[in-house]
């Protein structure tokens, strides 16, 4: 049983989970922002961004979706009667008021427990057609989500990082073990998923010069 608040269509044609570390770096923040903002141009507006409303990559993905005008879904690890972390209450409200939704399997008055956050990761994976790991250490919830998504037969993608960077080790490991395909842009997602690209034909300027009456003579 899933509880939800908001008007988001959870049966949209393209649903993408964006997950990663809570300790997002400038590199990860740039990736997250560019990824989500470019999805509309590359794939179209029938896209929903899913994440977990946590610190770091999660909330960055939600904010980027809101800025780009894409609906976003936050999967919570507690009931709908509260928002954790409390610092993200306004983001949650903005999600609901922007054709998004907050969803959870937990009823009201459910106490926050560490295990709930790992458990909710399977919902993030299950809601989506594909899961993208932006940044992650060698161990973390994002890697758990990626492996669950793989187990569900979903596609998993990861952005590579520099060797030795703590919060790129997880992504590099997923790629090395063939859990995730390496991507560098939203166009890679469209190609690997077999999704038709958005039709963004530029407006052609007239090749004919309009002449005045005097010029025509």
Coordinates of N, CA, C and O in Angstrom, one line a residue, residues 72-180:
X72 N 8.2 16.2 -10.0 CA 9.1 15.3 -9.2 C 8.4 14.7 -8.1 O 7.4 15.2 -7.5
X73 N 8.9 13.5 -7.7 CA 8.3 12.7 -6.7 C 9.3 12.4 -5.6 O 10.4 12.0 -5.9
X74 N 8.9 12.7 -4.3 CA 9.8 12.4 -3.2 C 9.3 11.2 -2.4 O 8.1 11.2 -2.0
X75 N 10.1 10.2 -2.3 CA 9.7 9.0 -1.6 C 10.2 9.1 -0.1 O 11.5 9.2 0.1
X76 N 9.3 9.1 0.8 CA 9.7 9.4 2.2 C 9.9 8.1 3.0 O 9.4 7.0 2.6
X77 N 10.6 8.2 4.1 CA 10.8 7.0 5.0 C 10.0 7.1 6.3 O 10.4 6.5 7.3
X78 N 8.9 7.8 6.2 CA 8.0 8.0 7.3 C 6.6 8.4 6.8 O 6.4 8.4 5.6
X79 N 5.7 8.7 7.7 CA 4.3 9.0 7.2 C 4.2 10.4 6.6 O 5.1 11.2 6.7
X80 N 3.0 10.7 6.1 CA 2.8 12.0 5.4 C 2.5 13.1 6.4 O 2.3 14.2 6.0
X81 N 2.5 12.8 7.7 CA 2.2 13.8 8.7 C 3.4 14.6 9.1 O 3.3 15.4 10.0
X82 N 4.5 14.3 8.5 CA 5.7 15.1 8.8 C 6.7 15.1 7.6 O 6.4 14.4 6.6
X83 N 7.7 15.9 7.7 CA 8.7 16.0 6.6 C 10.1 15.9 7.3 O 10.3 16.7 8.3
X84 N 10.9 15.0 6.9 CA 12.2 14.8 7.4 C 13.2 14.8 6.2 O 13.0 14.0 5.3
X85 N 14.3 15.6 6.3 CA 14.6 16.6 7.3 C 13.7 17.8 7.2 O 13.2 18.1 6.2
X86 N 13.5 18.4 8.4 CA 12.6 19.5 8.5 C 13.0 20.7 7.6 O 12.1 21.5 7.1
X87 N 14.3 20.8 7.3 CA 14.8 21.9 6.4 C 14.2 21.8 5.0 O 14.3 22.8 4.3
X88 N 13.7 20.6 4.7 CA 13.2 20.5 3.3 C 11.6 20.5 3.2 O 11.0 20.1 2.2
X89 N 11.0 21.1 4.2 CA 9.5 21.2 4.2 C 9.1 22.1 3.1 O 8.1 21.8 2.4
X90 N 9.8 23.2 2.8 CA 9.3 24.1 1.7 C 9.5 23.4 0.4 O 8.7 23.6 -0.5
X91 N 10.5 22.6 0.2 CA 10.7 21.9 -1.0 C 9.6 20.9 -1.2 O 9.1 20.7 -2.3
X92 N 9.2 20.2 -0.1 CA 8.1 19.2 -0.2 C 6.8 20.0 -0.6 O 6.1 19.4 -1.5
X93 N 6.6 21.1 -0.1 CA 5.4 21.9 -0.4 C 5.4 22.3 -1.9 O 4.4 22.2 -2.6
X94 N 6.6 22.8 -2.3 CA 6.7 23.2 -3.7 C 6.5 22.0 -4.7 O 5.9 22.2 -5.7
X95 N 7.0 20.8 -4.3 CA 6.8 19.6 -5.1 C 5.3 19.3 -5.3 O 4.8 19.1 -6.4
X96 N 4.5 19.4 -4.2 CA 3.1 19.1 -4.2 C 2.4 20.2 -5.1 O 1.4 19.8 -5.9
X97 N 2.8 21.4 -5.0 CA 2.1 22.5 -5.7 C 2.6 22.6 -7.1 O 2.1 23.5 -7.9
X98 N 3.5 21.8 -7.6 CA 4.0 21.8 -8.9 C 3.8 20.5 -9.7 O 4.7 20.1 -10.4
X99 N 2.6 19.9 -9.5 CA 2.2 18.7 -10.2 C 3.1 17.5 -9.8 O 3.2 16.5 -10.6
X100 N 3.8 17.6 -8.7 CA 4.5 16.5 -8.2 C 3.8 15.7 -7.1 O 2.6 15.9 -6.9
X101 N 4.5 15.0 -6.3 CA 3.9 14.2 -5.2 C 5.0 13.8 -4.2 O 6.2 13.6 -4.5
X102 N 4.5 13.6 -2.9 CA 5.3 12.9 -1.9 C 4.6 11.6 -1.6 O 3.4 11.5 -1.5
X103 N 5.4 10.5 -1.6 CA 4.8 9.2 -1.4 C 5.5 8.4 -0.3 O 6.7 8.7 -0.1
X104 N 4.8 7.4 0.2 CA 5.4 6.6 1.3 C 4.6 5.4 1.5 O 3.4 5.3 1.2
X105 N 5.2 4.4 2.0 CA 4.5 3.1 2.4 C 4.2 3.1 3.9 O 3.5 2.2 4.4
X106 N 4.6 4.2 4.6 CA 4.4 4.3 6.1 C 3.2 5.1 6.4 O 3.0 6.2 5.8
X107 N 2.5 4.6 7.4 CA 1.3 5.4 7.9 C 1.7 6.5 8.8 O 2.9 6.6 9.2
X108 N 0.8 7.4 9.1 CA 1.0 8.5 10.0 C 1.4 8.0 11.4 O 1.1 6.9 11.8
X109 N 2.2 8.8 12.1 CA 2.7 8.5 13.4 C 3.8 7.4 13.4 O 4.1 6.8 14.4
X110 N 4.3 7.1 12.2 CA 5.4 6.1 12.1 C 6.7 6.8 12.6 O 7.1 7.9 12.1
X111 N 7.4 6.2 13.6 CA 8.6 6.8 14.0 C 9.7 6.7 13.0 O 9.8 5.7 12.2
X112 N 10.6 7.7 13.0 CA 11.7 7.6 12.0 C 12.7 6.6 12.5 O 13.2 6.6 13.7
X113 N 13.1 5.7 11.6 CA 14.0 4.6 12.0 C 15.0 4.5 10.8 O 14.6 4.6 9.7
X114 N 16.3 4.3 11.2 CA 17.3 4.2 10.1 C 17.0 3.2 9.1 O 17.3 3.4 7.9
X115 N 16.5 2.0 9.4 CA 16.2 1.0 8.5 C 15.1 1.4 7.5 O 15.1 0.9 6.3
X116 N 14.3 2.3 7.8 CA 13.2 2.8 6.9 C 13.8 3.4 5.7 O 13.2 3.3 4.6
X117 N 14.9 4.1 5.8 CA 15.5 4.8 4.7 C 16.1 3.8 3.7 O 15.9 4.0 2.5
X118 N 16.6 2.7 4.1 CA 17.1 1.7 3.2 C 15.9 1.0 2.6 O 16.0 0.7 1.4
X119 N 14.9 0.8 3.4 CA 13.7 0.0 2.9 C 13.0 0.9 1.8 O 12.6 0.3 0.8
X120 N 12.9 2.2 1.9 CA 12.2 3.0 1.0 C 13.0 3.1 -0.4 O 12.4 3.4 -1.4
X121 N 14.2 2.7 -0.4 CA 15.0 2.7 -1.6 C 14.4 1.8 -2.7 O 14.6 2.0 -3.9
X122 N 13.8 0.7 -2.3 CA 13.2 -0.2 -3.2 C 12.0 0.4 -3.9 O 11.8 0.1 -5.1
X123 N 11.4 1.4 -3.3 CA 10.2 2.1 -3.9 C 10.8 3.1 -4.9 O 10.2 3.2 -6.0
X124 N 11.9 3.7 -4.6 CA 12.5 4.7 -5.5 C 12.9 3.9 -6.8 O 12.7 4.3 -7.9
X125 N 13.5 2.7 -6.6 CA 13.9 1.9 -7.8 C 12.7 1.4 -8.6 O 12.7 1.4 -9.8
X126 N 11.7 1.0 -7.8 CA 10.5 0.3 -8.5 C 9.6 1.3 -9.3 O 9.1 1.0 -10.3
X127 N 9.6 2.6 -8.8 CA 8.8 3.6 -9.5 C 9.3 3.9 -10.9 O 8.6 4.4 -11.7
X128 N 10.6 3.7 -11.1 CA 11.3 4.3 -12.2 C 11.7 3.3 -13.3 O 11.8 2.2 -13.1
X129 N 11.8 3.9 -14.5 CA 12.2 3.1 -15.6 C 13.7 2.9 -15.6 O 14.3 2.0 -16.1
X130 N 14.4 3.9 -15.0 CA 15.9 3.8 -14.8 C 16.3 4.6 -13.6 O 15.6 5.5 -13.2
X131 N 17.5 4.2 -13.1 CA 18.0 4.9 -11.9 C 19.4 5.4 -12.3 O 20.2 4.7 -12.9
X132 N 19.6 6.7 -11.9 CA 20.9 7.4 -12.2 C 21.6 7.7 -10.9 O 21.0 8.3 -10.0
X133 N 22.8 7.2 -10.7 CA 23.6 7.5 -9.6 C 24.6 8.7 -10.0 O 25.4 8.5 -10.9
X134 N 24.5 9.8 -9.3 CA 25.2 11.0 -9.6 C 26.6 10.9 -8.9 O 27.6 11.1 -9.6
X135 N 26.6 10.7 -7.6 CA 27.8 10.6 -6.8 C 27.6 9.7 -5.7 O 26.5 9.6 -5.1
X136 N 28.6 8.9 -5.3 CA 28.4 8.0 -4.2 C 29.8 7.5 -3.7 O 30.7 7.3 -4.5
X137 N 29.9 7.4 -2.4 CA 31.1 6.7 -1.8 C 31.0 5.2 -2.1 O 30.0 4.7 -2.7
X138 N 32.0 4.5 -1.7 CA 32.1 3.1 -2.0 C 30.9 2.3 -1.3 O 30.5 1.3 -1.8
X139 N 30.4 2.9 -0.2 CA 29.2 2.3 0.5 C 28.2 3.4 0.7 O 28.6 4.6 1.0
X140 N 26.9 3.1 0.5 CA 25.9 4.1 0.7 C 24.6 3.7 0.2 O 24.5 2.7 -0.6
X141 N 23.5 4.4 0.5 CA 22.2 4.1 0.1 C 22.0 4.1 -1.4 O 21.2 3.3 -1.9
X142 N 22.7 5.0 -2.1 CA 22.6 5.1 -3.5 C 23.0 3.8 -4.2 O 22.3 3.3 -5.2
X143 N 24.0 3.1 -3.7 CA 24.5 1.8 -4.3 C 23.4 0.8 -4.0 O 23.2 -0.1 -4.8
X144 N 22.8 0.8 -2.8 CA 21.7 -0.1 -2.5 C 20.6 0.0 -3.5 O 20.1 -0.9 -4.0
X145 N 20.2 1.3 -3.7 CA 19.1 1.6 -4.7 C 19.5 1.0 -6.1 O 18.7 0.4 -6.8
X146 N 20.7 1.3 -6.5 CA 21.2 0.8 -7.8 C 21.1 -0.7 -7.9 O 20.6 -1.2 -9.0
X147 N 21.5 -1.4 -6.9 CA 21.5 -2.9 -7.0 C 20.1 -3.4 -6.9 O 19.7 -4.4 -7.6
X148 N 19.2 -2.7 -6.2 CA 17.8 -3.1 -6.2 C 17.2 -2.9 -7.5 O 16.4 -3.8 -8.1
X149 N 17.5 -1.8 -8.1 CA 17.0 -1.5 -9.5 C 17.4 -2.5 -10.5 O 16.6 -3.0 -11.3
X150 N 18.7 -2.9 -10.4 CA 19.2 -4.0 -11.3 C 18.4 -5.3 -11.1 O 18.1 -6.0 -12.0
X151 N 18.1 -5.6 -9.8 CA 17.4 -6.8 -9.5 C 16.0 -6.8 -10.0 O 15.4 -7.8 -10.3
X152 N 15.4 -5.6 -10.1 CA 14.1 -5.4 -10.7 C 14.1 -5.4 -12.2 O 13.0 -5.3 -12.8
X153 N 15.2 -5.5 -12.8 CA 15.3 -5.5 -14.3 C 15.3 -4.1 -14.8 O 15.0 -3.9 -16.0
X154 N 15.5 -3.1 -14.0 CA 15.6 -1.7 -14.5 C 17.0 -1.3 -14.9 O 18.0 -1.9 -14.5
X155 N 17.0 -0.4 -15.8 CA 18.4 0.1 -16.2 C 19.0 1.0 -15.2 O 18.3 1.8 -14.5
X156 N 20.3 0.9 -15.0 CA 21.0 1.7 -14.0 C 22.2 2.4 -14.8 O 22.9 1.8 -15.5
X157 N 22.3 3.7 -14.5 CA 23.3 4.5 -15.1 C 24.1 5.2 -14.0 O 23.6 5.5 -12.9
X158 N 25.4 5.5 -14.3 CA 26.2 6.3 -13.3 C 27.1 7.2 -14.0 O 27.6 6.9 -15.1
X159 N 27.4 8.4 -13.4 CA 28.3 9.3 -13.9 C 29.7 8.9 -13.3 O 29.8 8.7 -12.1
X160 N 30.7 8.8 -14.1 CA 32.1 8.5 -13.6 C 32.7 9.7 -12.9 O 32.3 10.8 -13.1
X161 N 33.7 9.4 -12.1 CA 34.4 10.4 -11.4 C 35.9 10.2 -11.4 O 36.3 9.1 -11.9
X162 N 36.6 11.1 -10.9 CA 38.1 10.9 -10.9 C 38.5 9.9 -9.9 O 38.0 9.7 -8.8
X163 N 39.5 9.1 -10.3 CA 40.0 8.0 -9.5 C 40.6 8.6 -8.2 O 41.3 9.6 -8.2
X164 N 40.2 8.0 -7.0 CA 40.7 8.5 -5.8 C 39.7 9.5 -5.1 O 39.9 9.7 -3.9
X165 N 38.8 10.1 -5.8 CA 37.8 10.9 -5.2 C 36.8 10.1 -4.4 O 36.2 9.2 -4.9
X166 N 36.6 10.4 -3.1 CA 35.8 9.6 -2.2 C 34.4 9.4 -2.7 O 33.9 8.3 -2.7
X167 N 33.8 10.5 -3.2 CA 32.4 10.4 -3.6 C 32.2 10.1 -5.1 O 31.1 10.2 -5.6
X168 N 33.3 9.6 -5.7 CA 33.1 9.0 -7.0 C 33.4 7.5 -7.0 O 33.2 6.8 -8.0
X169 N 33.9 7.0 -5.9 CA 34.3 5.6 -5.9 C 33.1 4.7 -6.1 O 33.2 3.6 -6.7
X170 N 32.0 5.0 -5.5 CA 30.8 4.2 -5.7 C 30.3 4.1 -7.1 O 30.0 3.0 -7.6
X171 N 30.3 5.2 -7.8 CA 29.9 5.3 -9.2 C 30.9 4.5 -10.1 O 30.5 3.7 -10.9
X172 N 32.2 4.7 -9.9 CA 33.2 4.0 -10.6 C 33.1 2.4 -10.4 O 33.3 1.6 -11.3
X173 N 32.7 2.1 -9.2 CA 32.6 0.7 -8.8 C 31.4 0.0 -9.5 O 31.5 -1.1 -10.1
X174 N 30.3 0.8 -9.6 CA 29.1 0.3 -10.3 C 29.4 0.1 -11.8 O 28.9 -0.9 -12.4
X175 N 30.1 1.0 -12.3 CA 30.5 0.9 -13.8 C 31.4 -0.3 -14.0 O 31.2 -1.1 -14.9
X176 N 32.4 -0.4 -13.1 CA 33.4 -1.5 -13.2 C 32.8 -2.9 -13.1 O 33.2 -3.8 -13.8
X177 N 31.8 -3.0 -12.3 CA 31.1 -4.3 -12.1 C 29.9 -4.5 -13.0 O 29.2 -5.5 -12.8
X178 N 29.7 -3.6 -14.0 CA 28.7 -3.7 -14.9 C 27.3 -3.7 -14.3 O 26.3 -4.2 -14.9
X179 N 27.2 -3.1 -13.2 CA 25.9 -2.8 -12.6 C 25.2 -1.6 -13.2 O 24.0 -1.6 -13.5
X180 N 26.1 -0.6 -13.6 CA 25.6 0.6 -14.2 C 26.3 0.9 -15.5 O 27.5 0.6 -15.6

